[in-house]
Amino acid sequence: MALIKHGTNALSNVTAFPSAVPTGKPVLLSTATASASSSIEFTLNSSYDISYFEFINMHPQTDAVLFEFNGSTDSGSNYNVTKTTTFIDSAHKEDDTDTAFGYATGRDLAQSTSFQQISGWQLGNDTDHNASGYLQLFNPSSSVFVKHFISNMNMTNYNTWSASWQSLMAGYFNTTSPITNLKFQMSSGNIDAGTIKMYGISA
């Protein structure tokens, strides 16, 4: 294939360019808005190498609950994929009197099929409380590798310890079967409000 040099008329005889799929840019695939919803489920698009989710103002119906997720390998019939994860929390009180940082023992999973927490502390159902952030799932359709994921969330916690609470979680679905669906829910009660957007990214 000949090189095209700037300053020549090498493009003058070109009638068509080969089609190309943009890479590295998120493509919005689906948007779900909760309204007293027990859960929100997404079917993943196997055409993309990364499934990326944005969580916008996730608000619980019940006080002192956790935002969590799980995966499915059977098109959403079961959400029970084995996973191993790690979890770190940091916090800063509104009145600047205290901070916190550390590994969150008990919020991680070790070869468990349980739902994985995304929010690090318990969410409040005060009218102005919510959690926002993102989750990335890498190569979910692979039939060779385990499926890694990373999330970053910020939230307001439910009790008088009012703070900006950040949670960093990462792990992997320990399966070589493709992940076909993801399910998001509160640990108890409904998702009162909030929006989740799913994007696909090609490598």
PDB file of C-alpha atoms in Angstrom:
ATOM      1  CA  MET A   1       0.000   0.000   0.000  1.00  0.00           C
ATOM      2  CA  ALA A   2       1.457   3.346  -1.067  1.00  0.00           C
ATOM      3  CA  LEU A   3       1.977   6.098   1.459  1.00  0.00           C
ATOM      4  CA  ILE A   4       0.018   9.317   1.043  1.00  0.00           C
ATOM      5  CA  LYS A   5       2.295  12.322   1.452  1.00  0.00           C
ATOM      6  CA  HIS A   6       1.072  15.770   2.363  1.00  0.00           C
ATOM      7  CA  GLY A   7       1.464  18.278  -0.461  1.00  0.00           C
ATOM      8  CA  THR A   8       0.912  15.840  -3.341  1.00  0.00           C
ATOM      9  CA  ASN A   9      -2.161  15.115  -5.436  1.00  0.00           C
ATOM     10  CA  ALA A  10      -2.180  11.465  -4.308  1.00  0.00           C
ATOM     11  CA  LEU A  11      -5.781  11.800  -3.099  1.00  0.00           C
ATOM     12  CA  SER A  12      -7.108  13.197  -6.351  1.00  0.00           C
ATOM     13  CA  ASN A  13      -7.881   9.817  -7.878  1.00  0.00           C
ATOM     14  CA  VAL A  14      -9.371   8.212  -4.785  1.00  0.00           C
ATOM     15  CA  THR A  15     -13.101   7.525  -5.246  1.00  0.00           C
ATOM     16  CA  ALA A  16     -13.844   5.692  -1.961  1.00  0.00           C
ATOM     17  CA  PHE A  17     -12.243   4.942   1.378  1.00  0.00           C
ATOM     18  CA  PRO A  18     -12.525   1.585   3.168  1.00  0.00           C
ATOM     19  CA  SER A  19     -15.159   1.514   5.882  1.00  0.00           C
ATOM     20  CA  ALA A  20     -13.896   1.687   9.444  1.00  0.00           C
ATOM     21  CA  VAL A  21     -15.448   1.256  12.865  1.00  0.00           C
ATOM     22  CA  PRO A  22     -14.404   4.004  15.322  1.00  0.00           C
ATOM     23  CA  THR A  23     -12.383   2.622  18.212  1.00  0.00           C
ATOM     24  CA  GLY A  24     -11.890   3.917  21.716  1.00  0.00           C
ATOM     25  CA  LYS A  25     -15.020   6.072  21.725  1.00  0.00           C
ATOM     26  CA  PRO A  26     -18.082   5.167  23.826  1.00  0.00           C
ATOM     27  CA  VAL A  27     -21.260   4.468  21.878  1.00  0.00           C
ATOM     28  CA  LEU A  28     -24.482   4.925  23.855  1.00  0.00           C
ATOM     29  CA  LEU A  29     -26.444   1.682  23.591  1.00  0.00           C
ATOM     30  CA  SER A  30     -29.163   1.936  26.222  1.00  0.00           C
ATOM     31  CA  THR A  31     -30.586   4.200  28.943  1.00  0.00           C
ATOM     32  CA  ALA A  32     -32.748   3.050  31.855  1.00  0.00           C
ATOM     33  CA  THR A  33     -34.442   5.379  34.324  1.00  0.00           C
ATOM     34  CA  ALA A  34     -35.627   3.915  37.615  1.00  0.00           C
ATOM     35  CA  SER A  35     -39.001   4.711  39.160  1.00  0.00           C
ATOM     36  CA  ALA A  36     -39.586   2.531  42.223  1.00  0.00           C
ATOM     37  CA  SER A  37     -37.865  -0.272  40.274  1.00  0.00           C
ATOM     38  CA  SER A  38     -36.896  -3.513  41.998  1.00  0.00           C
ATOM     39  CA  SER A  39     -33.881  -3.813  39.677  1.00  0.00           C
ATOM     40  CA  ILE A  40     -32.471  -2.710  36.336  1.00  0.00           C
ATOM     41  CA  GLU A  41     -31.145  -5.299  33.884  1.00  0.00           C
ATOM     42  CA  PHE A  42     -29.073  -4.852  30.745  1.00  0.00           C
ATOM     43  CA  THR A  43     -28.362  -7.231  27.877  1.00  0.00           C
ATOM     44  CA  LEU A  44     -24.747  -6.758  26.804  1.00  0.00           C
ATOM     45  CA  ASN A  45     -23.776  -6.187  23.186  1.00  0.00           C
ATOM     46  CA  SER A  46     -21.171  -8.736  22.111  1.00  0.00           C
ATOM     47  CA  SER A  47     -19.929  -6.438  19.331  1.00  0.00           C
ATOM     48  CA  TYR A  48     -18.012  -4.322  21.853  1.00  0.00           C
ATOM     49  CA  ASP A  49     -14.858  -5.110  23.831  1.00  0.00           C
ATOM     50  CA  ILE A  50     -15.846  -2.995  26.857  1.00  0.00           C
ATOM     51  CA  SER A  51     -19.248  -2.480  28.455  1.00  0.00           C
ATOM     52  CA  TYR A  52     -19.294   0.854  30.310  1.00  0.00           C
ATOM     53  CA  PHE A  53     -22.059   1.926  32.700  1.00  0.00           C
ATOM     54  CA  GLU A  54     -22.734   5.383  34.139  1.00  0.00           C
ATOM     55  CA  PHE A  55     -24.815   5.698  37.319  1.00  0.00           C
ATOM     56  CA  ILE A  56     -26.486   9.079  37.733  1.00  0.00           C
ATOM     57  CA  ASN A  57     -28.185  10.044  41.020  1.00  0.00           C
ATOM     58  CA  MET A  58     -29.077   6.527  42.183  1.00  0.00           C
ATOM     59  CA  HIS A  59     -31.543   7.038  45.026  1.00  0.00           C
ATOM     60  CA  PRO A  60     -32.876   4.223  47.245  1.00  0.00           C
ATOM     61  CA  GLN A  61     -36.445   3.836  48.420  1.00  0.00           C
ATOM     62  CA  THR A  62     -35.234   2.272  51.688  1.00  0.00           C
ATOM     63  CA  ASP A  63     -32.813   3.839  54.156  1.00  0.00           C
ATOM     64  CA  ALA A  64     -29.371   2.324  54.872  1.00  0.00           C
ATOM     65  CA  VAL A  65     -29.023   0.079  51.817  1.00  0.00           C
ATOM     66  CA  LEU A  66     -26.265  -0.762  49.335  1.00  0.00           C
ATOM     67  CA  PHE A  67     -26.158  -0.451  45.552  1.00  0.00           C
ATOM     68  CA  GLU A  68     -24.966  -3.742  44.038  1.00  0.00           C
ATOM     69  CA  PHE A  69     -24.687  -5.821  40.856  1.00  0.00           C
ATOM     70  CA  ASN A  70     -24.259  -9.323  39.483  1.00  0.00           C
ATOM     71  CA  GLY A  71     -23.741 -10.983  36.122  1.00  0.00           C
ATOM     72  CA  SER A  72     -25.437 -13.710  34.113  1.00  0.00           C
ATOM     73  CA  THR A  73     -24.103 -16.251  31.629  1.00  0.00           C
ATOM     74  CA  ASP A  74     -27.543 -17.558  30.609  1.00  0.00           C
ATOM     75  CA  SER A  75     -29.285 -14.482  29.156  1.00  0.00           C
ATOM     76  CA  GLY A  76     -30.582 -13.286  32.507  1.00  0.00           C
ATOM     77  CA  SER A  77     -32.200 -16.489  33.777  1.00  0.00           C
ATOM     78  CA  ASN A  78     -29.778 -16.520  36.727  1.00  0.00           C
ATOM     79  CA  TYR A  79     -27.522 -13.867  38.257  1.00  0.00           C
ATOM     80  CA  ASN A  80     -25.002 -15.978  40.123  1.00  0.00           C
ATOM     81  CA  VAL A  81     -21.596 -15.766  38.431  1.00  0.00           C
ATOM     82  CA  THR A  82     -18.609 -16.608  40.642  1.00  0.00           C
ATOM     83  CA  LYS A  83     -16.459 -13.564  41.316  1.00  0.00           C
ATOM     84  CA  THR A  84     -13.462 -12.402  43.355  1.00  0.00           C
ATOM     85  CA  THR A  85     -13.142  -8.709  44.215  1.00  0.00           C
ATOM     86  CA  THR A  86     -11.271  -6.066  46.193  1.00  0.00           C
ATOM     87  CA  PHE A  87     -12.685  -2.908  47.802  1.00  0.00           C
ATOM     88  CA  ILE A  88     -11.272   0.413  49.073  1.00  0.00           C
ATOM     89  CA  ASP A  89     -13.168   3.252  50.777  1.00  0.00           C
ATOM     90  CA  SER A  90     -12.326   6.884  51.490  1.00  0.00           C
ATOM     91  CA  ALA A  91     -14.478   9.521  53.189  1.00  0.00           C
ATOM     92  CA  HIS A  92     -14.478  13.165  54.265  1.00  0.00           C
ATOM     93  CA  LYS A  93     -17.075  14.641  56.613  1.00  0.00           C
ATOM     94  CA  GLU A  94     -19.020  17.735  55.627  1.00  0.00           C
ATOM     95  CA  ASP A  95     -17.919  19.582  58.776  1.00  0.00           C
ATOM     96  CA  ASP A  96     -14.246  18.661  58.135  1.00  0.00           C
ATOM     97  CA  THR A  97     -13.932  16.971  61.559  1.00  0.00           C
ATOM     98  CA  ASP A  98     -12.978  13.498  60.347  1.00  0.00           C
ATOM     99  CA  THR A  99     -11.740  11.452  57.396  1.00  0.00           C
ATOM    100  CA  ALA A 100     -11.423   7.757  56.607  1.00  0.00           C
ATOM    101  CA  PHE A 101      -9.410   5.616  54.220  1.00  0.00           C
ATOM    102  CA  GLY A 102      -8.763   1.906  54.052  1.00  0.00           C
ATOM    103  CA  TYR A 103      -9.351  -1.530  52.649  1.00  0.00           C
ATOM    104  CA  ALA A 104     -12.984  -2.487  53.249  1.00  0.00           C
ATOM    105  CA  THR A 105     -12.845  -5.971  54.705  1.00  0.00           C
ATOM    106  CA  GLY A 106     -16.229  -7.592  54.357  1.00  0.00           C
ATOM    107  CA  ARG A 107     -17.203  -5.664  51.219  1.00  0.00           C
ATOM    108  CA  ASP A 108     -15.085  -7.846  48.971  1.00  0.00           C
ATOM    109  CA  LEU A 109     -15.928 -11.327  47.704  1.00  0.00           C
ATOM    110  CA  ALA A 110     -13.791 -14.459  47.375  1.00  0.00           C
ATOM    111  CA  GLN A 111     -15.138 -16.971  44.869  1.00  0.00           C
ATOM    112  CA  SER A 112     -18.691 -15.965  45.682  1.00  0.00           C
ATOM    113  CA  THR A 113     -21.845 -15.938  43.572  1.00  0.00           C
ATOM    114  CA  SER A 114     -23.400 -13.189  45.729  1.00  0.00           C
ATOM    115  CA  PHE A 115     -24.184  -9.699  44.451  1.00  0.00           C
ATOM    116  CA  GLN A 116     -21.167  -7.371  44.668  1.00  0.00           C
ATOM    117  CA  GLN A 117     -21.520  -4.030  46.440  1.00  0.00           C
ATOM    118  CA  ILE A 118     -20.687  -0.963  44.364  1.00  0.00           C
ATOM    119  CA  SER A 119     -21.476   1.703  46.957  1.00  0.00           C
ATOM    120  CA  GLY A 120     -19.130   1.354  49.884  1.00  0.00           C
ATOM    121  CA  TRP A 121     -21.365   2.574  52.658  1.00  0.00           C
ATOM    122  CA  GLN A 122     -25.081   2.498  53.269  1.00  0.00           C
ATOM    123  CA  LEU A 123     -27.094   4.936  51.172  1.00  0.00           C
ATOM    124  CA  GLY A 124     -29.638   7.215  52.766  1.00  0.00           C
ATOM    125  CA  ASN A 125     -33.120   7.815  51.401  1.00  0.00           C
ATOM    126  CA  ASP A 126     -33.187  11.514  52.346  1.00  0.00           C
ATOM    127  CA  THR A 127     -34.567  13.476  49.397  1.00  0.00           C
ATOM    128  CA  ASP A 128     -31.122  14.850  48.471  1.00  0.00           C
ATOM    129  CA  HIS A 129     -29.085  11.655  48.994  1.00  0.00           C
ATOM    130  CA  ASN A 130     -27.787   9.637  46.039  1.00  0.00           C
ATOM    131  CA  ALA A 131     -24.825   7.807  44.549  1.00  0.00           C
ATOM    132  CA  SER A 132     -23.145   8.402  41.184  1.00  0.00           C
ATOM    133  CA  GLY A 133     -20.220   6.818  39.364  1.00  0.00           C
ATOM    134  CA  TYR A 134     -19.310   4.214  36.776  1.00  0.00           C
ATOM    135  CA  LEU A 135     -18.522   0.541  36.146  1.00  0.00           C
ATOM    136  CA  GLN A 136     -16.375  -0.892  33.354  1.00  0.00           C
ATOM    137  CA  LEU A 137     -16.544  -4.553  32.302  1.00  0.00           C
ATOM    138  CA  PHE A 138     -13.759  -5.727  30.013  1.00  0.00           C
ATOM    139  CA  ASN A 139     -14.200  -8.223  27.172  1.00  0.00           C
ATOM    140  CA  PRO A 140     -17.442  -9.694  28.558  1.00  0.00           C
ATOM    141  CA  SER A 141     -18.014 -11.903  25.501  1.00  0.00           C
ATOM    142  CA  SER A 142     -14.664 -13.696  25.713  1.00  0.00           C
ATOM    143  CA  SER A 143     -14.838 -17.482  25.830  1.00  0.00           C
ATOM    144  CA  VAL A 144     -11.142 -17.701  26.800  1.00  0.00           C
ATOM    145  CA  PHE A 145     -10.474 -15.292  29.688  1.00  0.00           C
ATOM    146  CA  VAL A 146     -12.022 -14.312  33.010  1.00  0.00           C
ATOM    147  CA  LYS A 147     -13.880 -10.969  32.871  1.00  0.00           C
ATOM    148  CA  HIS A 148     -12.338  -8.041  34.789  1.00  0.00           C
ATOM    149  CA  PHE A 149     -14.346  -5.066  36.043  1.00  0.00           C
ATOM    150  CA  ILE A 150     -13.597  -1.763  37.795  1.00  0.00           C
ATOM    151  CA  SER A 151     -15.955   0.716  39.456  1.00  0.00           C
ATOM    152  CA  ASN A 152     -15.653   4.147  41.068  1.00  0.00           C
ATOM    153  CA  MET A 153     -18.595   5.563  43.037  1.00  0.00           C
ATOM    154  CA  ASN A 154     -19.241   8.611  45.195  1.00  0.00           C
ATOM    155  CA  MET A 155     -22.192   8.872  47.555  1.00  0.00           C
ATOM    156  CA  THR A 156     -23.722  10.514  50.611  1.00  0.00           C
ATOM    157  CA  ASN A 157     -24.110   8.096  53.497  1.00  0.00           C
ATOM    158  CA  TYR A 158     -27.276   7.598  55.458  1.00  0.00           C
ATOM    159  CA  ASN A 159     -26.506   8.507  59.072  1.00  0.00           C
ATOM    160  CA  THR A 160     -25.397  11.622  60.938  1.00  0.00           C
ATOM    161  CA  TRP A 161     -21.828  10.985  59.768  1.00  0.00           C
ATOM    162  CA  SER A 162     -22.581  13.105  56.684  1.00  0.00           C
ATOM    163  CA  ALA A 163     -19.697  12.746  54.268  1.00  0.00           C
ATOM    164  CA  SER A 164     -18.525  12.432  50.699  1.00  0.00           C
ATOM    165  CA  TRP A 165     -17.859   8.701  50.503  1.00  0.00           C
ATOM    166  CA  GLN A 166     -15.834   7.281  47.620  1.00  0.00           C
ATOM    167  CA  SER A 167     -15.670   3.566  46.856  1.00  0.00           C
ATOM    168  CA  LEU A 168     -13.178   1.893  44.537  1.00  0.00           C
ATOM    169  CA  MET A 169     -14.013  -1.702  43.651  1.00  0.00           C
ATOM    170  CA  ALA A 170     -12.391  -4.101  41.201  1.00  0.00           C
ATOM    171  CA  GLY A 171     -12.484  -7.802  40.499  1.00  0.00           C
ATOM    172  CA  TYR A 172     -13.308 -10.447  37.941  1.00  0.00           C
ATOM    173  CA  PHE A 173     -16.052 -12.851  37.000  1.00  0.00           C
ATOM    174  CA  ASN A 174     -14.186 -16.139  37.328  1.00  0.00           C
ATOM    175  CA  THR A 175     -15.651 -17.806  34.260  1.00  0.00           C
ATOM    176  CA  THR A 176     -14.658 -18.317  30.644  1.00  0.00           C
ATOM    177  CA  SER A 177     -18.326 -18.282  29.638  1.00  0.00           C
ATOM    178  CA  PRO A 178     -19.486 -15.001  28.054  1.00  0.00           C
ATOM    179  CA  ILE A 179     -21.278 -12.571  30.382  1.00  0.00           C
ATOM    180  CA  THR A 180     -24.592 -11.901  28.649  1.00  0.00           C
ATOM    181  CA  ASN A 181     -26.402  -9.642  31.146  1.00  0.00           C
ATOM    182  CA  LEU A 182     -25.852  -7.415  34.189  1.00  0.00           C
ATOM    183  CA  LYS A 183     -28.359  -6.672  36.939  1.00  0.00           C
ATOM    184  CA  PHE A 184     -28.281  -3.675  39.295  1.00  0.00           C
ATOM    185  CA  GLN A 185     -30.326  -3.388  42.495  1.00  0.00           C
ATOM    186  CA  MET A 186     -30.401  -2.117  46.058  1.00  0.00           C
ATOM    187  CA  SER A 187     -29.622  -4.641  48.788  1.00  0.00           C
ATOM    188  CA  SER A 188     -33.159  -4.075  50.099  1.00  0.00           C
ATOM    189  CA  GLY A 189     -36.159  -2.252  48.673  1.00  0.00           C
ATOM    190  CA  ASN A 190     -36.491  -0.578  45.293  1.00  0.00           C
ATOM    191  CA  ILE A 191     -34.374   1.835  43.303  1.00  0.00           C
ATOM    192  CA  ASP A 192     -36.548   4.879  43.888  1.00  0.00           C
ATOM    193  CA  ALA A 193     -34.909   7.006  41.173  1.00  0.00           C
ATOM    194  CA  GLY A 194     -31.779   7.278  39.070  1.00  0.00           C
ATOM    195  CA  THR A 195     -30.493   6.753  35.561  1.00  0.00           C
ATOM    196  CA  ILE A 196     -28.104   4.113  34.231  1.00  0.00           C
ATOM    197  CA  LYS A 197     -26.533   4.503  30.787  1.00  0.00           C
ATOM    198  CA  MET A 198     -24.792   1.609  29.010  1.00  0.00           C
ATOM    199  CA  TYR A 199     -22.099   2.329  26.439  1.00  0.00           C
ATOM    200  CA  GLY A 200     -20.084   0.026  24.212  1.00  0.00           C
ATOM    201  CA  ILE A 201     -16.405   0.655  23.451  1.00  0.00           C
ATOM    202  CA  SER A 202     -14.401  -1.085  20.732  1.00  0.00           C
ATOM    203  CA  ALA A 203     -10.716  -1.687  21.384  1.00  0.00           C
TER     204      ALA A 203
END
